[in-house]
Short mmCIF file of C-alpha atoms in Angstrom, two decimals:
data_model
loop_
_atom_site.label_atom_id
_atom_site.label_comp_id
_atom_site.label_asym_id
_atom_site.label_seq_id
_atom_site.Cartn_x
_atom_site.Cartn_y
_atom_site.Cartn_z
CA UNK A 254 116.02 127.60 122.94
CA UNK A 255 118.28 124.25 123.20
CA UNK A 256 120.65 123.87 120.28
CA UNK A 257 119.25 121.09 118.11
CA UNK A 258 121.58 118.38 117.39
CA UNK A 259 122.76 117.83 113.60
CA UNK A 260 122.47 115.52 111.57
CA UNK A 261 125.38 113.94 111.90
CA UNK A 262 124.78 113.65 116.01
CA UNK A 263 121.63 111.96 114.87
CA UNK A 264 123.16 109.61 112.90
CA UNK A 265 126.23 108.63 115.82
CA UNK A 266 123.34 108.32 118.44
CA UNK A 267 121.92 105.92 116.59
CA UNK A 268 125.27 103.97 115.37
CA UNK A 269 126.42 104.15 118.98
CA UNK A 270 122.81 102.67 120.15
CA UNK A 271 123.08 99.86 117.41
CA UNK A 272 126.62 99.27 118.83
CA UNK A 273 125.40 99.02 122.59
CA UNK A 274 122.97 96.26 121.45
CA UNK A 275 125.21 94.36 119.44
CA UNK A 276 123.37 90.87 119.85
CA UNK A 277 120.02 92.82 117.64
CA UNK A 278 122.46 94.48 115.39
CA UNK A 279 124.07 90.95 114.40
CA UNK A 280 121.31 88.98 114.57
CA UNK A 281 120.31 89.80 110.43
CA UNK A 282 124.16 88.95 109.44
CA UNK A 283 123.84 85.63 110.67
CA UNK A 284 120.26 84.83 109.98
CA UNK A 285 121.65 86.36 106.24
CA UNK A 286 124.48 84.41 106.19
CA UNK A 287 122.43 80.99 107.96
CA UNK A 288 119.66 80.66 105.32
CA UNK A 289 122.82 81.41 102.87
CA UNK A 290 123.52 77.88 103.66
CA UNK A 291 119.92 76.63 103.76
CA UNK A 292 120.12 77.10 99.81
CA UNK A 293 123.16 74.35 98.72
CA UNK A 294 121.32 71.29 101.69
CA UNK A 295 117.82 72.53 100.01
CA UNK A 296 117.95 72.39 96.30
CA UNK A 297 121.76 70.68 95.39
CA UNK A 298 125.45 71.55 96.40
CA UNK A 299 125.99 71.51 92.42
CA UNK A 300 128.36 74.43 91.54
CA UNK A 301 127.06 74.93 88.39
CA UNK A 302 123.24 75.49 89.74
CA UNK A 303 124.29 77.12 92.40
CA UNK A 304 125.76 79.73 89.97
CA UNK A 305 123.04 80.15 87.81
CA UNK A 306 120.69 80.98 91.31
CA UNK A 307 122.84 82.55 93.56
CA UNK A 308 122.27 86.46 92.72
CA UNK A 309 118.72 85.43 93.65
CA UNK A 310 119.51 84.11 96.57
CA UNK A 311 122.08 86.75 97.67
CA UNK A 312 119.38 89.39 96.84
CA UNK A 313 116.09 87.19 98.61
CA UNK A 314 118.25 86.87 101.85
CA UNK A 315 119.47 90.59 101.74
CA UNK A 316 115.81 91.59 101.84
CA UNK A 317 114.57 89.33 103.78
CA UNK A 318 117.40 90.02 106.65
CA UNK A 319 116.78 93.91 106.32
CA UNK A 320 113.25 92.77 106.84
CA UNK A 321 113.95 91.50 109.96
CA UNK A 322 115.63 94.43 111.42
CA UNK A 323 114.08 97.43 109.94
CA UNK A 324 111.01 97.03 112.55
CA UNK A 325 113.94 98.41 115.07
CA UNK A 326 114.46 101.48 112.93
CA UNK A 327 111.79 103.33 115.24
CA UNK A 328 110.98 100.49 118.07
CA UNK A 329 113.50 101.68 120.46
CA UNK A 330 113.16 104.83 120.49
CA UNK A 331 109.41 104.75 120.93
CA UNK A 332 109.63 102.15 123.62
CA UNK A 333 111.71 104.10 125.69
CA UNK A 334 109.92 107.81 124.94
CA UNK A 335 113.13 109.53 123.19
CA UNK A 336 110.61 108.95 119.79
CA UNK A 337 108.13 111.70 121.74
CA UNK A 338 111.03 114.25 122.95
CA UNK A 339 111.76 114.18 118.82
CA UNK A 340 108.63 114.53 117.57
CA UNK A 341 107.74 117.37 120.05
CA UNK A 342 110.59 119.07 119.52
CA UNK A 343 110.68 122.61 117.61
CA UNK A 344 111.95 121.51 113.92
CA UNK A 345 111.78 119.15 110.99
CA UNK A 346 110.88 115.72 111.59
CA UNK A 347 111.89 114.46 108.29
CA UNK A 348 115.75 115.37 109.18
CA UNK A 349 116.52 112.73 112.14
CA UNK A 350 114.32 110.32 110.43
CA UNK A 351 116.74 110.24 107.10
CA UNK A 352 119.45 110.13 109.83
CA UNK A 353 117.72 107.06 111.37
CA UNK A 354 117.94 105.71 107.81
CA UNK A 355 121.15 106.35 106.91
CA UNK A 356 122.40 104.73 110.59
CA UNK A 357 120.04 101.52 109.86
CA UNK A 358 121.72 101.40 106.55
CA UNK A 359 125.45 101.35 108.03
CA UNK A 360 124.46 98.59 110.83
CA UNK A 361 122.50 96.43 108.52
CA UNK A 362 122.93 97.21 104.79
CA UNK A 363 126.58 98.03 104.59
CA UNK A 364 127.75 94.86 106.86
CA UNK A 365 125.47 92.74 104.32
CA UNK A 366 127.30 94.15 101.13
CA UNK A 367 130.32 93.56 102.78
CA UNK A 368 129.61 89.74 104.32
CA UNK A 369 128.16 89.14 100.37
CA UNK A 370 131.76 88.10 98.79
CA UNK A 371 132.06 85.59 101.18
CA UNK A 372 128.74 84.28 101.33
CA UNK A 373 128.84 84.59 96.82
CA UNK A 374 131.79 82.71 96.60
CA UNK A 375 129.97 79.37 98.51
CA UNK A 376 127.35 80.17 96.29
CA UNK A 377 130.08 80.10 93.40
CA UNK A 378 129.09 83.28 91.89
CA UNK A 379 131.23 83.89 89.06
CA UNK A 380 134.35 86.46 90.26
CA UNK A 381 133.30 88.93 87.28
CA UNK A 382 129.98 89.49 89.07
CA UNK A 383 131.61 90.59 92.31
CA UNK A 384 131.72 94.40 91.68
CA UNK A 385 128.22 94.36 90.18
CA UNK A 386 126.82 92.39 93.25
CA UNK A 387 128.60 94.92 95.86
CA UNK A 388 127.58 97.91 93.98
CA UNK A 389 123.59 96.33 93.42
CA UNK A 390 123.72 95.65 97.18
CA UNK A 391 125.11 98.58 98.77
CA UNK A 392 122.28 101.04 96.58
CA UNK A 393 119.32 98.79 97.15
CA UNK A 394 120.23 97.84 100.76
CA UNK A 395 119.82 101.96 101.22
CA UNK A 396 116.78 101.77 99.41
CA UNK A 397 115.51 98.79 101.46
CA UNK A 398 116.31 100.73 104.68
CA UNK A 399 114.46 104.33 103.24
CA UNK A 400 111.11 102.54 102.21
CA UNK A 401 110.99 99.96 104.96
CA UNK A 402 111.06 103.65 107.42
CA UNK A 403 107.80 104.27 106.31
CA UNK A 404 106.56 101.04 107.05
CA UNK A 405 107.89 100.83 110.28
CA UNK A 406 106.75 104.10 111.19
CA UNK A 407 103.54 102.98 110.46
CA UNK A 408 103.64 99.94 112.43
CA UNK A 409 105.75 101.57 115.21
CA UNK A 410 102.81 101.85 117.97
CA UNK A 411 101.07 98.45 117.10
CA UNK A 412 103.63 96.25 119.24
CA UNK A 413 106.04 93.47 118.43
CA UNK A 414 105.90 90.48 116.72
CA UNK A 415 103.28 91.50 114.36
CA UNK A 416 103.59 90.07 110.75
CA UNK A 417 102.09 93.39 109.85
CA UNK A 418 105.23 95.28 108.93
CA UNK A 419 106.31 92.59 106.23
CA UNK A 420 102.86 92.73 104.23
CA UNK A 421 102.93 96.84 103.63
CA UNK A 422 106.90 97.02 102.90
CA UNK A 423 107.59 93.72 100.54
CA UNK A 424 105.54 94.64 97.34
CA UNK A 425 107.15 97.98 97.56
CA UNK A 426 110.25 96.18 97.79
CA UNK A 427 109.27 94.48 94.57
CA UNK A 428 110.57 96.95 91.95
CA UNK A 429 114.25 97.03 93.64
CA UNK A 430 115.06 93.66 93.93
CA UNK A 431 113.93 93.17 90.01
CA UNK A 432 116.80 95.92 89.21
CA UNK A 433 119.14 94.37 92.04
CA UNK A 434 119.26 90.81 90.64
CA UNK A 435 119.05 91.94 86.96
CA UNK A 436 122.38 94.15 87.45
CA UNK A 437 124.04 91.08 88.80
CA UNK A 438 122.86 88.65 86.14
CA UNK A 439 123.64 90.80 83.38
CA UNK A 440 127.20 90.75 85.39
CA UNK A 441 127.18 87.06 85.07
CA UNK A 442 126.56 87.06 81.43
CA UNK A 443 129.25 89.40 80.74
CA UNK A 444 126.53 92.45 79.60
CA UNK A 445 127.02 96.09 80.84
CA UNK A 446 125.30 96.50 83.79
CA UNK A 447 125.09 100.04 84.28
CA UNK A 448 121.60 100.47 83.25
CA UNK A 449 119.61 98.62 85.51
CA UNK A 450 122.36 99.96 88.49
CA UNK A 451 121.70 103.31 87.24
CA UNK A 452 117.59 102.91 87.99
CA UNK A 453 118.52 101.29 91.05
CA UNK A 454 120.58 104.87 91.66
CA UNK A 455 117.46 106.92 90.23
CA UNK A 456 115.29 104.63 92.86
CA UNK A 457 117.03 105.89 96.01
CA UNK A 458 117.36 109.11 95.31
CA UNK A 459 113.50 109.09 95.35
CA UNK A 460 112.96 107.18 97.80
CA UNK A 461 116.08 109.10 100.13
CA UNK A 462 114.27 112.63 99.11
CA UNK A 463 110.57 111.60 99.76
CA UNK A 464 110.19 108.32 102.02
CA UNK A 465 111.95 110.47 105.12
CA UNK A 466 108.98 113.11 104.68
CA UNK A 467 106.38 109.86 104.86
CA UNK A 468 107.47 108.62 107.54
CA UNK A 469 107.89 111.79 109.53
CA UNK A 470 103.55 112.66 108.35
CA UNK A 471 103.31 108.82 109.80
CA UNK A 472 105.08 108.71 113.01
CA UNK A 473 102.88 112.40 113.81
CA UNK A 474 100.04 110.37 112.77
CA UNK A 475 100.87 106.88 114.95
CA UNK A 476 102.52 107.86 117.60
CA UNK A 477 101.27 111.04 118.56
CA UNK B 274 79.29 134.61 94.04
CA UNK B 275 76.27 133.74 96.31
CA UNK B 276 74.61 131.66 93.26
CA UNK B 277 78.08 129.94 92.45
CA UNK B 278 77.98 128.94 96.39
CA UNK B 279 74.61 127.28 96.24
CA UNK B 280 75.59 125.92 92.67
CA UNK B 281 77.89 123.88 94.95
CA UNK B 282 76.71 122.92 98.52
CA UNK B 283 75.57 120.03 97.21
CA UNK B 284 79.00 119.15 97.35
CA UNK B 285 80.66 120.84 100.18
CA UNK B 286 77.39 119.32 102.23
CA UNK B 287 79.07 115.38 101.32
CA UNK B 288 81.98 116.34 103.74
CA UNK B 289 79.48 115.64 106.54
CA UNK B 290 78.26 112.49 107.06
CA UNK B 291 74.65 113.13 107.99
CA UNK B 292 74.54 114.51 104.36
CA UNK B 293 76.06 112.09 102.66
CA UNK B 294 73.57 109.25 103.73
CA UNK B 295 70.90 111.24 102.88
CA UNK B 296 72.15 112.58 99.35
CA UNK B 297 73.54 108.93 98.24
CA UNK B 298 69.94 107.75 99.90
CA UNK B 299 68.12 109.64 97.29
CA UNK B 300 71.08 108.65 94.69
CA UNK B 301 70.79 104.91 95.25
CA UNK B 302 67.95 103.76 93.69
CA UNK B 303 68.76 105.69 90.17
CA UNK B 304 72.26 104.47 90.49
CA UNK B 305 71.34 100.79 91.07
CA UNK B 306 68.65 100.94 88.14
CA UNK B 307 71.20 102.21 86.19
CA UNK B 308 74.04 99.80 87.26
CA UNK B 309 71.79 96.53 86.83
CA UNK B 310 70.59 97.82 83.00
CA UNK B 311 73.81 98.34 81.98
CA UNK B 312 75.45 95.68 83.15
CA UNK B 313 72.53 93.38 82.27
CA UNK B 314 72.54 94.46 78.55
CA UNK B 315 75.90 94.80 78.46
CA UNK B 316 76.32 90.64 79.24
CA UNK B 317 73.26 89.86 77.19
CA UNK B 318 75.03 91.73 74.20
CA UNK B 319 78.57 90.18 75.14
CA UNK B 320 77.74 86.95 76.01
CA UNK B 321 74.47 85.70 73.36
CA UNK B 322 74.89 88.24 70.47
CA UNK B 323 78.30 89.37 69.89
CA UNK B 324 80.28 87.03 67.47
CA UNK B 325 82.58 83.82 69.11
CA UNK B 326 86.24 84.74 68.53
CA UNK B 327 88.31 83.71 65.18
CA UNK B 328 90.29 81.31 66.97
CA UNK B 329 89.30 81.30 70.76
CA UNK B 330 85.81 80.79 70.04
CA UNK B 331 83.41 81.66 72.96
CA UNK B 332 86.65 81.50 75.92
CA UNK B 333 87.30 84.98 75.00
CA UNK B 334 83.44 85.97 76.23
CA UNK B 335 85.45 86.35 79.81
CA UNK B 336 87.00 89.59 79.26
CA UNK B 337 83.51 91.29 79.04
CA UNK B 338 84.16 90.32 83.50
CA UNK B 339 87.82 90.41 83.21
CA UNK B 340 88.77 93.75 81.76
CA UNK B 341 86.12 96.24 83.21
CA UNK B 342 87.35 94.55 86.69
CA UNK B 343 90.99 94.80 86.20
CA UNK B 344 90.27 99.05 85.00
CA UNK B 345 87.91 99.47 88.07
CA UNK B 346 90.75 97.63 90.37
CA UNK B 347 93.24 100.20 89.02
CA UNK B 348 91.28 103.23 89.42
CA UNK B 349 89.63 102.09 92.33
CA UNK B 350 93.52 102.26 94.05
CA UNK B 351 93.66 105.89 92.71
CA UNK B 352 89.99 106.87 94.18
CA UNK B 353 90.88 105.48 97.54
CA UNK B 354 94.57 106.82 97.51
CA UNK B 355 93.02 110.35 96.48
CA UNK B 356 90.25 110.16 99.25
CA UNK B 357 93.33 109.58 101.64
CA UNK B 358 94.98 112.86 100.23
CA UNK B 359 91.70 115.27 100.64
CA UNK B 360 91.57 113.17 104.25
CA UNK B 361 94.78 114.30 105.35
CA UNK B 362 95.55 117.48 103.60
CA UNK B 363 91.88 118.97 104.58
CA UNK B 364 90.96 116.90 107.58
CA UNK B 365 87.90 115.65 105.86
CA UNK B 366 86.23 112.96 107.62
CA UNK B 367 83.90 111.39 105.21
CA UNK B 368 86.50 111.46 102.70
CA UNK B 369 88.59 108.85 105.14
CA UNK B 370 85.57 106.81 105.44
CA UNK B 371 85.52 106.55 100.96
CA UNK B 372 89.25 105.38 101.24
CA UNK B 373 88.31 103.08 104.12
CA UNK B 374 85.21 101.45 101.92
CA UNK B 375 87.06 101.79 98.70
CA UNK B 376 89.92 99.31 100.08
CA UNK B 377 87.50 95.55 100.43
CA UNK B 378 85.92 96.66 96.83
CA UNK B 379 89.28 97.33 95.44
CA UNK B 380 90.90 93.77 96.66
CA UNK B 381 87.88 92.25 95.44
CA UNK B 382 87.94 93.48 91.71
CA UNK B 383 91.60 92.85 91.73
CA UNK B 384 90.81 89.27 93.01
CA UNK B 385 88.03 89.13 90.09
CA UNK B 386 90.23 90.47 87.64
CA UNK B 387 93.22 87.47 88.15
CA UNK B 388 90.88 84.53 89.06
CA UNK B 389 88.81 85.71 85.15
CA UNK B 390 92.55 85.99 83.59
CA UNK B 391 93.13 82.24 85.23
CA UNK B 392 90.07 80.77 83.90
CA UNK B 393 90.90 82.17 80.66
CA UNK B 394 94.51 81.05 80.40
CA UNK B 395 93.94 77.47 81.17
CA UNK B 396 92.26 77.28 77.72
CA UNK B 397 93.64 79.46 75.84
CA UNK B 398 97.48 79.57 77.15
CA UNK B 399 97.29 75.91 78.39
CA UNK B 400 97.98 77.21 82.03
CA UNK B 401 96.52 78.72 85.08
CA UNK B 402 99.38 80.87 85.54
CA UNK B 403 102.03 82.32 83.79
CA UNK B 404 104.57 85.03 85.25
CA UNK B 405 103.67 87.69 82.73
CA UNK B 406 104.66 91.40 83.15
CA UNK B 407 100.39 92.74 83.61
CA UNK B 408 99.49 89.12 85.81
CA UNK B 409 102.53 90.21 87.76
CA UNK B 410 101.48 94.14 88.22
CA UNK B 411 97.89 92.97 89.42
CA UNK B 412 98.99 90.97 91.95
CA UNK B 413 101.41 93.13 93.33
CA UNK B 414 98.45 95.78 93.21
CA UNK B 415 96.61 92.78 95.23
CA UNK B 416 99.14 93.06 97.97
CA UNK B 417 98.92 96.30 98.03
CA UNK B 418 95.21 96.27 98.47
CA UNK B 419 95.68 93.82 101.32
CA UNK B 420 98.57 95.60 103.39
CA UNK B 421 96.11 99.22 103.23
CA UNK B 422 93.45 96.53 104.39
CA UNK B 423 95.17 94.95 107.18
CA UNK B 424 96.76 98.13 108.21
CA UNK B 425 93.11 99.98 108.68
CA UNK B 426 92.24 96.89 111.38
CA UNK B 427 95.58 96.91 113.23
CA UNK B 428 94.64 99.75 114.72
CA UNK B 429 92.09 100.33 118.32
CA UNK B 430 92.05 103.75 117.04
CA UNK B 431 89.42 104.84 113.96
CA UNK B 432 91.14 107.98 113.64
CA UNK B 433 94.35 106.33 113.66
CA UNK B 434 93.84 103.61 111.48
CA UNK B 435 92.15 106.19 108.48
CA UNK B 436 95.66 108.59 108.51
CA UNK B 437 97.62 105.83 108.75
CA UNK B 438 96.40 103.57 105.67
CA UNK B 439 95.66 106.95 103.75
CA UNK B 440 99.49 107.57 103.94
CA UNK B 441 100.43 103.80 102.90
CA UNK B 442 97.52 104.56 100.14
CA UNK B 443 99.52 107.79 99.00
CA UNK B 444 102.96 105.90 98.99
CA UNK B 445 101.46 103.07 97.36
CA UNK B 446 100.49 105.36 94.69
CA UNK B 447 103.77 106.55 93.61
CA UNK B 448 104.92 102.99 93.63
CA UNK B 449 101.86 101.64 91.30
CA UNK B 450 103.78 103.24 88.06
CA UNK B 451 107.81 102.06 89.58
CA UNK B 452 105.98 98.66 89.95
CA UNK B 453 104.60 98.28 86.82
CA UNK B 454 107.44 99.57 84.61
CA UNK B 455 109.63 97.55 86.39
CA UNK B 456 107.56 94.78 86.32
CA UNK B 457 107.40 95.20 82.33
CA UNK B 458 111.09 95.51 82.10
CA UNK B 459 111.99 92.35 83.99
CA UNK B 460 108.97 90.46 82.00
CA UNK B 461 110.68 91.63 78.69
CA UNK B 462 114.36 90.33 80.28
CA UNK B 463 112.80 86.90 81.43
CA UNK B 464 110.27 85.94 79.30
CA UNK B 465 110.05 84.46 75.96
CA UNK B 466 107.78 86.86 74.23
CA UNK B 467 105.29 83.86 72.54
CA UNK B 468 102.16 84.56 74.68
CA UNK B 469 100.44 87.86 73.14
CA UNK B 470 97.59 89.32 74.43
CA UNK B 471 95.64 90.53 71.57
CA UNK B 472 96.08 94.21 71.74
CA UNK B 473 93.31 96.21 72.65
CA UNK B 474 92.83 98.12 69.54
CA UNK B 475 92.67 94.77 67.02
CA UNK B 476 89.51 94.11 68.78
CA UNK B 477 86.61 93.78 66.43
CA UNK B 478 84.22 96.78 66.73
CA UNK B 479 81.68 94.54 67.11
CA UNK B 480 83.01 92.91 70.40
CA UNK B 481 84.23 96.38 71.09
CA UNK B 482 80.69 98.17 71.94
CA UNK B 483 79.68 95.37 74.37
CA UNK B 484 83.00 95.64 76.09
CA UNK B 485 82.78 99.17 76.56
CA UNK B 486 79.09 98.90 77.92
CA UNK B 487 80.40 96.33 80.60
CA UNK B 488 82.95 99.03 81.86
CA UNK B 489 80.33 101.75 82.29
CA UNK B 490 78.46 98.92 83.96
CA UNK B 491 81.31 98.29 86.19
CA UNK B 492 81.87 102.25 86.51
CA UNK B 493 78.26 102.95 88.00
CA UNK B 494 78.13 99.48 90.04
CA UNK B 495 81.68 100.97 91.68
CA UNK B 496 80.15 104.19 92.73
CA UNK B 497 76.75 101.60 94.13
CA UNK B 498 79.02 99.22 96.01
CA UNK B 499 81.46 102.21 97.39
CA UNK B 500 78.47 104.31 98.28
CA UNK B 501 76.73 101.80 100.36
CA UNK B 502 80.28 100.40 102.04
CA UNK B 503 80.30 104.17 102.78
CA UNK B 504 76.71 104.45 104.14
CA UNK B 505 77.34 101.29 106.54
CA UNK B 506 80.62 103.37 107.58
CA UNK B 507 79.17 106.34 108.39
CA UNK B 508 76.75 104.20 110.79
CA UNK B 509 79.26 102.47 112.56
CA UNK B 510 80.76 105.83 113.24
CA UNK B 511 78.10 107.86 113.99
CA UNK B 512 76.26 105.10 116.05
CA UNK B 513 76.11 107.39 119.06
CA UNK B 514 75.12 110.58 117.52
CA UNK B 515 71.20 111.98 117.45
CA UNK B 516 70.24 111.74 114.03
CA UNK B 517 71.57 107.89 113.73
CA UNK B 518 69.61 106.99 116.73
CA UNK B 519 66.71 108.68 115.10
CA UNK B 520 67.26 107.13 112.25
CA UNK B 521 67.72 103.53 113.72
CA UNK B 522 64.45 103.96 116.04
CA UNK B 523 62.32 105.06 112.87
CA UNK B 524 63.22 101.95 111.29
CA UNK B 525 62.30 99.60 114.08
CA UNK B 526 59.30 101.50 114.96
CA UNK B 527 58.05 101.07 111.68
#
C-alpha cells in the first residue's frame, strides 16, 4: 500500500498550487482592498465617519473577498480529477479537507489580516483598535475559510459562476462577523475586548473540529 | 417479540413509499377535519370573542397567525433537518422526500411569520421594520430555508440533491442556536432596549386558550400540508413504477 501523504504535504500541495496561480490567489486582496476605496467616494471622505464605520467595512469586505475565493477551495481539484484519486483513496477524508482549509486560510485569510492595517488606517481606524482588528480577523478569516468548505463542497460539482455558493454560506457567516466587528468596536471605545474574541475563538474550534467532517460526508455525496 | 413487531409495522411500512400514500390516504381526511375545526374555532374564539388588548386594542388579534407560524417555522427546520439525519444515517428514502416537502412549507411559515410581525409593528411600533434580536433570527432562519431550497433544485440528480440539502439541513441545525444567541447578544449591544414584546407569560389567560388552540391548529395543518407535499413527491418519483401507473390509470378510467 502507497504511503499516504501527511498533513502537512497536504497543506504545501495546496500552498504551492495557490502559488502557481498567483493571478486567482490575488485577485480577493485587491477586489478587498478596491471596494476598500469604494467606501470614502460612496458615503463621504469625512475622517470622523469614516471611523465610526470602518470595522464594518473592514469586516463586510473580508467576507465578502473570502467569498469570492472559497468556491476554489475544492474547484481545482475536482476539475482536474486529483478530488477523485482523494476521495477513493484508503483513509480519512476529513484530514486533507482541514488541510485544504488551513492552506485557503494562509492564501486568503492571513494576507487579508495582514493588508487590514493599511487598508484601516485610510479608513482612519483609531491606532488602539489595531491589535483587536488583526486578532478579530485572523480567527474569523479561519472560521470563514472552515464553514465556507462545506459550502463549497456542496456546490463543487454544480459548475462555475453559480450564485449558489453565496446563498448557503452567508447566513452561516452571520454569527461571526457579529463577534468580529463587536471585538473591534469595543476596541474603539476603549472596552476589553476579550470576550467577544474569545467566542470568536470558541467558534472555530467548532467549526475547525466538525465543518472538515461535513464537508468530507458532502464531497462523498456530490462528487462521487 | 412477534406482537411488539406488528405493534409497529405500521411504522417501519412508512419507509416505503407505496405505504406511505396509502396510510396518509386513509389519514387525510381525519387530519384535514381536524385541522379546519381547530383552526376555525380557534380564529372564531381569537378574533370575535376574546377581549381587545389594554392598550393595543384589536392590532394584537395578529399573533393568533403570527406566533403559531413563527413555532411551526422553527420546528418545521428541526423536522426537515431530522428527516435529513434518518435519510442519511439509514438510507431511508421516504424520509428524504419529508425533508424535501418540509423545505417550501417551512420558507412559507417563516415568510408568514415576518410579513404578520410587519403588519403588526407598523401600528403598534410605528414601523415596518425594526432590527430586533427575534425579527433578525427569523430571517436568517428565512435564508436558511431558501439556500436548503435552492440547493435541492441545483441539482440533475434526485438522489443527489436529497443528501446534499439534508447535510446543509444538519449544519444549518447546529447553527440555528450560534445564530440566535448571537443574534441576541449583538441586539442587546446595539439596540436601545424601548421596544418590549410583551412576554409570553403576562398574557391574559383569556387570550391565552385561543392562542394555544391556533398552534394545535397550525400543528395538525403542518402534518396536512407536509403529508400531501409528500404524497405529490412520492408520485413524481415513483412515476414509472407499477403501482403508480395503476394508480394513475384507475383515476382516469374512472
Amino acid at each position: 500500500m502507497a504511503r499516504t501523504p501527511s498533513f502537512l504535504a497536504y497543506v504545501r500541495r495546496d500552498v504551492l498550487l495557490a502559488y502557481r496561480r498567483l493571478g486567482d490567489t490575488v485577485a480577493p486582496l485587491i477586489f478587498f482592498t478596491m471596494v476598500c476605496t469604494l467606501v470614502p467616494l460612496g458615503l463621504s471622505p469625512d475622517p470622523q465617519r469614516l471611523s465610526e464605520i470602518a470595522p464594518g467595512i473592514m469586516w463586510i469586505m473580508a467576507l465578502l473577498a473570502t467569498l469570492l475565493s472559497i468556491e476554489r477551495i475544492f474547484a481545482f481539484d475536482f476539475e482536474d480529477g486529483s478530488l477523485e484519486q482523494l476521495l477513493i483513496a484508503p483513509q480519512l477524508i476529513a484530514l486533507p479537507v482541514l488541510a485544504k482549509i488551513v492552506a485557503h486560510w494562509l492564501v486568503t485569510g492571513l494576507p487579508l489580516t495582514l493588508l487590514s492595517p493599511l487598508l484601516a488606517m485610510t479608513l482612519s481606524l483609531p491606532t488602539s483598535a489595531y491589535p483587536a482588528m488583526l486578532l478579530s480577523l485572523a480567527i474569523g478569516s479561519a472560521y470563514l475559510s472552515a464553514v465556507g468548505a462545506v459550502g463549497a463542497s456542496l456546490t463543487v460539482s454544480l459548475g462555475r459562476g453559480g450564485l449558489l455558493l453565496p446563498l448557503l454560506v452567508v447566513p452561516l457567516y452571520m454569527p461571526i462577523m457579529i463577534f468580529g466587528t463587536a471585538t473591534v468596536f469595543y476596541a474603539v471605545d476603549g472596552l476589553h475586548w476579550s470576550g467577544p474574541l474569545a467566542a470568536m475563538g470558541a467558534m472555530l474550534c467548532a467549526a475547525l473540529a466538525l465543518c472538515p467532517l461535513a464537508a468530507a460526508a458532502a464531497l462523498r455525496v456530490t462528487s462521487a | 417479540m412477534v406482537t411488539e413487531v406488528k405493534k409497529w409495522q405500521w411504522f417501519y411500512r412508512l419507509g416505503s413509499p407505496r405505504w406511505f400514500y396509502e396510510i396518509t390516504g386513509r389519514w387525510l381526511p381525519w387530519l384535514l377535519c381536524a385541522a379546519s375545526l381547530l383552526l376555525a374555532s380557534g380564529l372564531f374564539w381569537g378574533l370575535l370573542v376574546a377581549p381587545p388588548d389594554a392598550r393595543q386594542g384589536n392590532s394584537f388579534r395578529i399573533i393568533y397567525l403570527h406566533v403559531p407560524a413563527a413555532i411551526l417555522a422553527l420546528v418545521g427546520y428541526y423536522i426537515m433537518a431530522l428527516a435529513g439525519a434518518v435519510g442519511l444515517i439509514w438510507r431511508i428514502k421516504m424520509s428524504f422526500m419529508v425533508m424535501k416537502s418540509a423545505a417550501p412549507i417551512g420558507a412559507a411559515l417563516t415568510f408568514i411569520a415576518l410579513f404578520t410581525g410587519a403588519v403588526w409593528g407598523k401600528p403598534s411600533w410605528g414601523t415596518y421594520w425594526v432590527w430586533d434580536a427575534r425579527i433578525t433570527s427569523m430571517l436568517i432562519l428565512l435564508f436558511l430555508y431558501l439556500g436548503v431550497l435552492a440547493l435541492q433544485r441545483a441539482f440533475s440528480s434526485a438522489e443527489m440533491a436529497y443528501r446534499a440539502s439534508a447535510i446543509l439541513a444538519l449544519v444549518g441545525t447546529i447553527n440555528i442556536p450560534i445564530i440566535y444567541k448571537s443574534v441576541d447578544w449583538w441586539h442587546t449591544l446595539h439596540q436601545p432596549a424601548t421596544l418590549k414584546l410583551t412576554s409570553a407569560s403576562s398574557i391574559h389567560i383569556d387570550m391565552l386558550q385561543p392562542l394555544i388552540v391556533m398552534i394545535c391548529g397550525f400543528y395538525v395543518f403542518y402534518v396536512v400540508a407536509l403529508c400531501l407535499f409528500t404524497r405529490a413527491e412520492i408520485i413524481r418519483r415513483e412515476a414509472t413504477s407499477a403501482w403508480v401507473r395503476a394508480l394513475v390509470s384507475n383515476e382516469s378510467s374512472r
